[in-house]
Structures are given as structure tokens and as C-alpha cells.
GROMACS .gro file of C-alpha atoms in nm:
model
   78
    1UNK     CA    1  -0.842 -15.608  -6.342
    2UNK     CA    2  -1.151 -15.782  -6.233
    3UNK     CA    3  -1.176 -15.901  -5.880
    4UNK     CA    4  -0.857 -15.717  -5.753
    5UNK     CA    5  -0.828 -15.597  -5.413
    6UNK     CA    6  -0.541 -15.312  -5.322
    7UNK     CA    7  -0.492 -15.264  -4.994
    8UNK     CA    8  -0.237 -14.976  -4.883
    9UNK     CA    9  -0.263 -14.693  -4.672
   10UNK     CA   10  -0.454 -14.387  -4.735
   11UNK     CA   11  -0.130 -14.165  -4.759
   12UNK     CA   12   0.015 -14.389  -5.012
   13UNK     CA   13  -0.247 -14.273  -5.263
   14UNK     CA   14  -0.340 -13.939  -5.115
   15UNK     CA   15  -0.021 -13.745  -5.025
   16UNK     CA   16  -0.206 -13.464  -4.895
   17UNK     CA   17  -0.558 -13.415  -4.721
   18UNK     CA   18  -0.808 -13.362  -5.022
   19UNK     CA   19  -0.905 -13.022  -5.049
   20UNK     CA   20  -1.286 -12.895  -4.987
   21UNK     CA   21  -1.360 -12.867  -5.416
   22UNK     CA   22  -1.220 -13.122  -5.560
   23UNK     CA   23  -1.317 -13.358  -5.876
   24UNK     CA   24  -1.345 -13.740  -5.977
   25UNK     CA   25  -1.326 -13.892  -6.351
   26UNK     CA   26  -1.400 -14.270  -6.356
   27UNK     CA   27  -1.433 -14.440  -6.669
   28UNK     CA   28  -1.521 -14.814  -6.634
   29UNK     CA   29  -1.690 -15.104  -6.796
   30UNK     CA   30  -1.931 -15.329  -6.635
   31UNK     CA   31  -1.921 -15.705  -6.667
   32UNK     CA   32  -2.212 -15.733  -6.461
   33UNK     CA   33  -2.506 -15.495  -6.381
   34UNK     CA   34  -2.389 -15.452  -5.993
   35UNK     CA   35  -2.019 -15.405  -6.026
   36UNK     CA   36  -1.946 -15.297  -5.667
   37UNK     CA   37  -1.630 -15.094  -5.591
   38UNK     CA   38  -1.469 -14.895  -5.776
   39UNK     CA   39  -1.213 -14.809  -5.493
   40UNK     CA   40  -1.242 -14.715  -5.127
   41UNK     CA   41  -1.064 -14.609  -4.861
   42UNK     CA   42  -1.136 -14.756  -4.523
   43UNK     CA   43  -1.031 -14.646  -4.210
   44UNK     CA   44  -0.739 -14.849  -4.020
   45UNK     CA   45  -0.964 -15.112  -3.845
   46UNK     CA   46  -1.240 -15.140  -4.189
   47UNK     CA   47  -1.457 -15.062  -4.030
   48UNK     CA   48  -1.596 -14.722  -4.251
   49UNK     CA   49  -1.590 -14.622  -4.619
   50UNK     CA   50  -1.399 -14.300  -4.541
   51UNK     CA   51  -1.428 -14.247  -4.946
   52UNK     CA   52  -1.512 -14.444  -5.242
   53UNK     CA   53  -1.718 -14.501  -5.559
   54UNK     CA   54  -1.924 -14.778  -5.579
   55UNK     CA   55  -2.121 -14.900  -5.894
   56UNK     CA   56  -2.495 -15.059  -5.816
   57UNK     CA   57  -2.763 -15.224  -6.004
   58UNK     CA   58  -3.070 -14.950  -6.137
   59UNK     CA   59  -3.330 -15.056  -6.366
   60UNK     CA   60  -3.243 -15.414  -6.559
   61UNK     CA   61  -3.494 -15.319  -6.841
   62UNK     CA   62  -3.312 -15.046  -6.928
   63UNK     CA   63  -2.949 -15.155  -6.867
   64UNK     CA   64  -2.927 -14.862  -6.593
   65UNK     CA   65  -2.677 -14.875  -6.337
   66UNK     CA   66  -2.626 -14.647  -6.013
   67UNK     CA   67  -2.303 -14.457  -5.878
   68UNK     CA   68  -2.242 -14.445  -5.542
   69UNK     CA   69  -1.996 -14.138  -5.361
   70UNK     CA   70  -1.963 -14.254  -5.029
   71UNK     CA   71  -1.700 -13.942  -4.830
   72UNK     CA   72  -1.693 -13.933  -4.431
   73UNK     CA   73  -1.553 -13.611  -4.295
   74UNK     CA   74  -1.227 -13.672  -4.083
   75UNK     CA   75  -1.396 -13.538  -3.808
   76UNK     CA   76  -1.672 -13.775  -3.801
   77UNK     CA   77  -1.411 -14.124  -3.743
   78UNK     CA   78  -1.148 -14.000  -3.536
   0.00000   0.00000   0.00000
């Protein structure tokens, strides 16, 4: 759904802390060359991407876009 925003706590889409290996599969289709967000999780005050994928603008001429990972450690927020 194009410009939808979810907003819930972490824990209510990670039940448990994410282990050191694990994987992401994202299939999506761009309306627009810089898509943003594909999700993130913020911390409580949003003030940090904790984790998320984010979809940017590469090279127009060749219809190229970017993907972002964005992951802060625990540690580093608390």
C-alpha cells in the first residue's frame, strides 16, 4: 500500500531478539525511482533507525536503484 505508515512496537513484529545470522527477502515494485522505506524500526523516542530497508535513487539512465540495510546494535542506543 503506497504511502502507509505502521507504527507498533518492535516486539509486536519481532517476538524474540534477532539472532546474529539471520536473512531478509523483499520483493517490491517501485512507482518512483527513490521509493524510501521499505520498513524500519525506530527506537521509542524516533530518534534512530534501529533496522530497516530503505530503497534510493542510483543511476536514472539506467533505471538503477539502491538498497539501503540500516541495523544498530542494541548496545549502541541503550
Amino acid at each position: 500500500m503506497r504511502g502507509t505508515s505502521i507504527s507498533d512496537t518492535a516486539q509486536f513484529f519481532f517476538r524474540e531478539p534477532l539472532s546474529e545470522e539471520f536473512a531478509i527477502v523483499a520483493l517490491y515494485n517501485a512507482y518512483r525511482q527513490n521509493a524510501g522505506y521499505l520498513f524500519a524500526v525506530v527506537n521509542p523516542y524516533e530518534t534512530l533507525i534501529q533496522f530497516g530497508l530503505a530503497v534510493v535513487a542510483g543511476d536514472p539512465n539506467r533505471g538503477e536503484q539502491n538498497v539501503i540495510v540500516y541495523y544498530t546494535p542494541s548496545n549502541l542506543h541503550s
